[in-house]
Every structure is written in C-alpha cells, then in structure tokens.
Amino acid sequence: MTAPCDLGALALGRLIASGALSAEEAARAHLDRARATAHWNAFLALDEEKVLGQARAVDARLLAGERPSPLAGVPVAVKDNICVEGWQATAGSRMLAGWRSPYDATSIARLRAAGCVVLGKTNCDEFAMG
C-alpha cells in the first residue's frame, strides 16, 4: 500500500471511508512526516493531542455508521495567515507573536464540516506577501 502521506486527498479519504486505514493512522503518518522533515521549518505548530483527538472523532463517527464526506479524516496543513480556533496565528509577523485565534476562518469551518483533521500551522512570509 502507498504511504498515506503520498496519497492525494480523495484517495486518502476513500481509504479511510472504506476502513482500510483509520483517520488516526493517517494523522499519525502525517505527524511523523512533519516531524521527520522539521529541518525544513515548514510547520510552525503541531499539536499531536488535538490532531489525534480530531482523528479519533472521525473514526468514532465512521464506526457509528455515519456516511462520511469524501474528505473525512484527511489531514490538512493550514498556512499561518488563516485563523484556526485555539491555534496561534502570526501570519509570519513578530507583531502577532502569541496571538491565538478565538474563531475558525470560514475555510477552516468548512474543512472541519467535511471531516478534515487540522494537522498544524505552516510557515509563510510576513502576511503571506512574499
């Protein structure tokens, strides 16, 4: 089987929906890849507890017989200029250091509604204007 990190979103979603791979396994694989490539400084924040909690919730809904969206359980990385509730959002600027978003951006709310798992926040040029 191809590694979960090497699959496209829909292919990964199909594996999760079919039960061939759990959302938790997919999340762990993506967390492992993010940690293994930490020297790239791509991720600013990873919260294993939050990530695995989201993945387990998807797995529980699947076990309960819910019919998932095509993206249920698929991990997504979020650029640091997009707000995710409870996560720091600096947009690459020292001016915003330490600020945590009290809400999800609309795009994140929609991804969550589709069952995606927010993996972490990724680096960007200041205010993503590079």
mmCIF file of C-alpha atoms in Angstrom:
data_model
loop_
_atom_site.group_PDB
_atom_site.id
_atom_site.type_symbol
_atom_site.label_atom_id
_atom_site.label_comp_id
_atom_site.label_asym_id
_atom_site.label_seq_id
_atom_site.Cartn_x
_atom_site.Cartn_y
_atom_site.Cartn_z
ATOM 1 C CA MET A 1 0.000 0.000 0.000
ATOM 2 C CA THR A 2 1.171 3.529 -0.766
ATOM 3 C CA ALA A 3 2.097 5.561 2.308
ATOM 4 C CA PRO A 4 -0.755 7.805 3.479
ATOM 5 C CA CYS A 5 1.418 10.906 3.031
ATOM 6 C CA ASP A 6 1.964 10.070 -0.621
ATOM 7 C CA LEU A 7 -1.741 9.900 -1.496
ATOM 8 C CA GLY A 8 -3.972 12.656 -2.751
ATOM 9 C CA ALA A 9 -6.785 13.889 -0.521
ATOM 10 C CA LEU A 10 -9.571 11.970 -2.262
ATOM 11 C CA ALA A 11 -7.595 8.721 -2.430
ATOM 12 C CA LEU A 12 -6.787 9.012 1.267
ATOM 13 C CA GLY A 13 -10.419 9.823 2.041
ATOM 14 C CA ARG A 14 -11.553 6.701 0.162
ATOM 15 C CA LEU A 15 -9.175 4.512 2.188
ATOM 16 C CA ILE A 16 -10.446 5.996 5.438
ATOM 17 C CA ALA A 17 -14.115 5.665 4.404
ATOM 18 C CA SER A 18 -13.575 2.029 3.387
ATOM 19 C CA GLY A 19 -11.952 1.171 6.718
ATOM 20 C CA ALA A 20 -8.691 0.125 5.079
ATOM 21 C CA LEU A 21 -6.985 2.906 7.038
ATOM 22 C CA SER A 22 -8.182 4.746 10.117
ATOM 23 C CA ALA A 23 -8.183 8.512 10.372
ATOM 24 C CA GLU A 24 -5.900 8.126 13.381
ATOM 25 C CA GLU A 25 -3.387 6.105 11.351
ATOM 26 C CA ALA A 26 -3.458 8.745 8.610
ATOM 27 C CA ALA A 27 -2.973 11.525 11.165
ATOM 28 C CA ARG A 28 -0.073 9.701 12.840
ATOM 29 C CA ALA A 29 1.623 9.148 9.474
ATOM 30 C CA HIS A 30 1.337 12.842 8.645
ATOM 31 C CA LEU A 31 2.578 13.889 12.090
ATOM 32 C CA ASP A 32 5.549 11.531 11.710
ATOM 33 C CA ARG A 33 6.350 13.013 8.291
ATOM 34 C CA ALA A 34 6.095 16.564 9.640
ATOM 35 C CA ARG A 35 8.482 15.731 12.500
ATOM 36 C CA ALA A 36 10.886 13.896 10.173
ATOM 37 C CA THR A 37 11.101 16.953 7.937
ATOM 38 C CA ALA A 38 11.252 19.525 10.753
ATOM 39 C CA HIS A 39 14.578 20.809 9.388
ATOM 40 C CA TRP A 40 12.599 22.395 6.527
ATOM 41 C CA ASN A 41 10.838 24.704 9.023
ATOM 42 C CA ALA A 42 7.582 24.142 7.154
ATOM 43 C CA PHE A 43 5.448 23.693 10.281
ATOM 44 C CA LEU A 44 5.266 26.325 12.977
ATOM 45 C CA ALA A 45 2.858 24.388 15.172
ATOM 46 C CA LEU A 46 1.845 20.767 15.565
ATOM 47 C CA ASP A 47 -0.341 19.630 18.439
ATOM 48 C CA GLU A 48 -0.418 15.849 18.495
ATOM 49 C CA GLU A 49 -3.144 15.713 21.157
ATOM 50 C CA LYS A 50 -5.507 17.975 19.164
ATOM 51 C CA VAL A 51 -4.750 16.205 15.891
ATOM 52 C CA LEU A 52 -5.304 12.714 17.249
ATOM 53 C CA GLY A 53 -8.457 13.822 19.071
ATOM 54 C CA GLN A 54 -9.919 15.092 15.791
ATOM 55 C CA ALA A 55 -8.925 11.876 14.001
ATOM 56 C CA ARG A 56 -10.424 9.670 16.718
ATOM 57 C CA ALA A 57 -13.683 11.630 16.478
ATOM 58 C CA VAL A 58 -13.824 10.901 12.739
ATOM 59 C CA ASP A 59 -13.118 7.213 13.380
ATOM 60 C CA ALA A 60 -15.897 7.097 16.005
ATOM 61 C CA ARG A 61 -18.393 8.630 13.556
ATOM 62 C CA LEU A 62 -17.400 6.076 10.920
ATOM 63 C CA LEU A 63 -17.763 3.231 13.433
ATOM 64 C CA ALA A 64 -21.221 4.554 14.328
ATOM 65 C CA GLY A 65 -22.216 4.100 10.697
ATOM 66 C CA GLU A 66 -22.138 7.722 9.575
ATOM 67 C CA ARG A 67 -21.627 8.191 5.887
ATOM 68 C CA PRO A 68 -18.622 10.489 5.662
ATOM 69 C CA SER A 69 -17.797 13.229 3.222
ATOM 70 C CA PRO A 70 -15.028 12.360 0.731
ATOM 71 C CA LEU A 71 -12.559 14.305 2.893
ATOM 72 C CA ALA A 72 -13.434 12.811 6.285
ATOM 73 C CA GLY A 73 -10.255 12.053 8.219
ATOM 74 C CA VAL A 74 -7.941 13.701 5.699
ATOM 75 C CA PRO A 75 -5.237 15.762 7.454
ATOM 76 C CA VAL A 76 -4.778 19.335 6.218
ATOM 77 C CA ALA A 77 -1.966 21.771 6.896
ATOM 78 C CA VAL A 78 -3.058 25.381 7.324
ATOM 79 C CA LYS A 79 -0.990 28.406 6.343
ATOM 80 C CA ASP A 80 -0.271 30.609 9.353
ATOM 81 C CA ASN A 81 -2.248 33.537 7.927
ATOM 82 C CA ILE A 82 -5.521 31.564 8.259
ATOM 83 C CA CYS A 83 -7.223 31.531 11.665
ATOM 84 C CA VAL A 84 -7.838 28.234 13.437
ATOM 85 C CA GLU A 85 -9.595 28.448 16.783
ATOM 86 C CA GLY A 86 -7.183 27.969 19.671
ATOM 87 C CA TRP A 87 -4.091 27.943 17.470
ATOM 88 C CA GLN A 88 -1.556 30.732 17.242
ATOM 89 C CA ALA A 89 -1.886 32.828 14.083
ATOM 90 C CA THR A 90 1.079 35.100 13.417
ATOM 91 C CA ALA A 91 0.836 35.399 9.623
ATOM 92 C CA GLY A 92 4.625 35.271 9.744
ATOM 93 C CA SER A 93 4.835 38.546 11.679
ATOM 94 C CA ARG A 94 6.526 39.122 15.041
ATOM 95 C CA MET A 95 3.863 41.750 15.667
ATOM 96 C CA LEU A 96 1.286 38.942 16.131
ATOM 97 C CA ALA A 97 3.513 36.619 18.179
ATOM 98 C CA GLY A 98 1.488 34.791 20.810
ATOM 99 C CA TRP A 99 -1.945 35.736 19.443
ATOM 100 C CA ARG A 100 -4.364 32.811 19.403
ATOM 101 C CA SER A 101 -7.432 32.897 17.252
ATOM 102 C CA PRO A 102 -10.775 32.865 19.093
ATOM 103 C CA TYR A 103 -12.536 31.527 15.962
ATOM 104 C CA ASP A 104 -12.109 29.446 12.809
ATOM 105 C CA ALA A 105 -11.842 31.158 9.446
ATOM 106 C CA THR A 106 -14.692 30.221 7.096
ATOM 107 C CA SER A 107 -12.376 27.955 5.093
ATOM 108 C CA ILE A 108 -11.413 26.043 8.243
ATOM 109 C CA ALA A 109 -15.038 25.776 9.383
ATOM 110 C CA ARG A 110 -15.884 24.241 6.012
ATOM 111 C CA LEU A 111 -12.943 21.832 6.132
ATOM 112 C CA ARG A 112 -13.965 20.754 9.641
ATOM 113 C CA ALA A 113 -17.577 20.312 8.484
ATOM 114 C CA ALA A 114 -16.226 17.985 5.786
ATOM 115 C CA GLY A 115 -14.414 15.988 8.489
ATOM 116 C CA CYS A 116 -10.871 17.119 7.735
ATOM 117 C CA VAL A 117 -8.299 16.932 10.510
ATOM 118 C CA VAL A 118 -6.322 20.152 11.062
ATOM 119 C CA LEU A 119 -2.729 18.915 11.236
ATOM 120 C CA GLY A 120 -0.908 22.130 12.063
ATOM 121 C CA LYS A 121 0.091 25.612 11.027
ATOM 122 C CA THR A 122 2.656 26.161 8.265
ATOM 123 C CA ASN A 123 5.202 28.885 7.804
ATOM 124 C CA CYS A 124 4.743 31.843 5.465
ATOM 125 C CA ASP A 125 6.363 35.138 4.555
ATOM 126 C CA GLU A 126 5.124 38.038 6.648
ATOM 127 C CA PHE A 127 1.406 38.391 5.986
ATOM 128 C CA ALA A 128 1.906 35.888 3.111
ATOM 129 C CA MET A 129 3.029 38.700 0.835
ATOM 130 C CA GLY A 130 6.423 37.275 -0.197
#
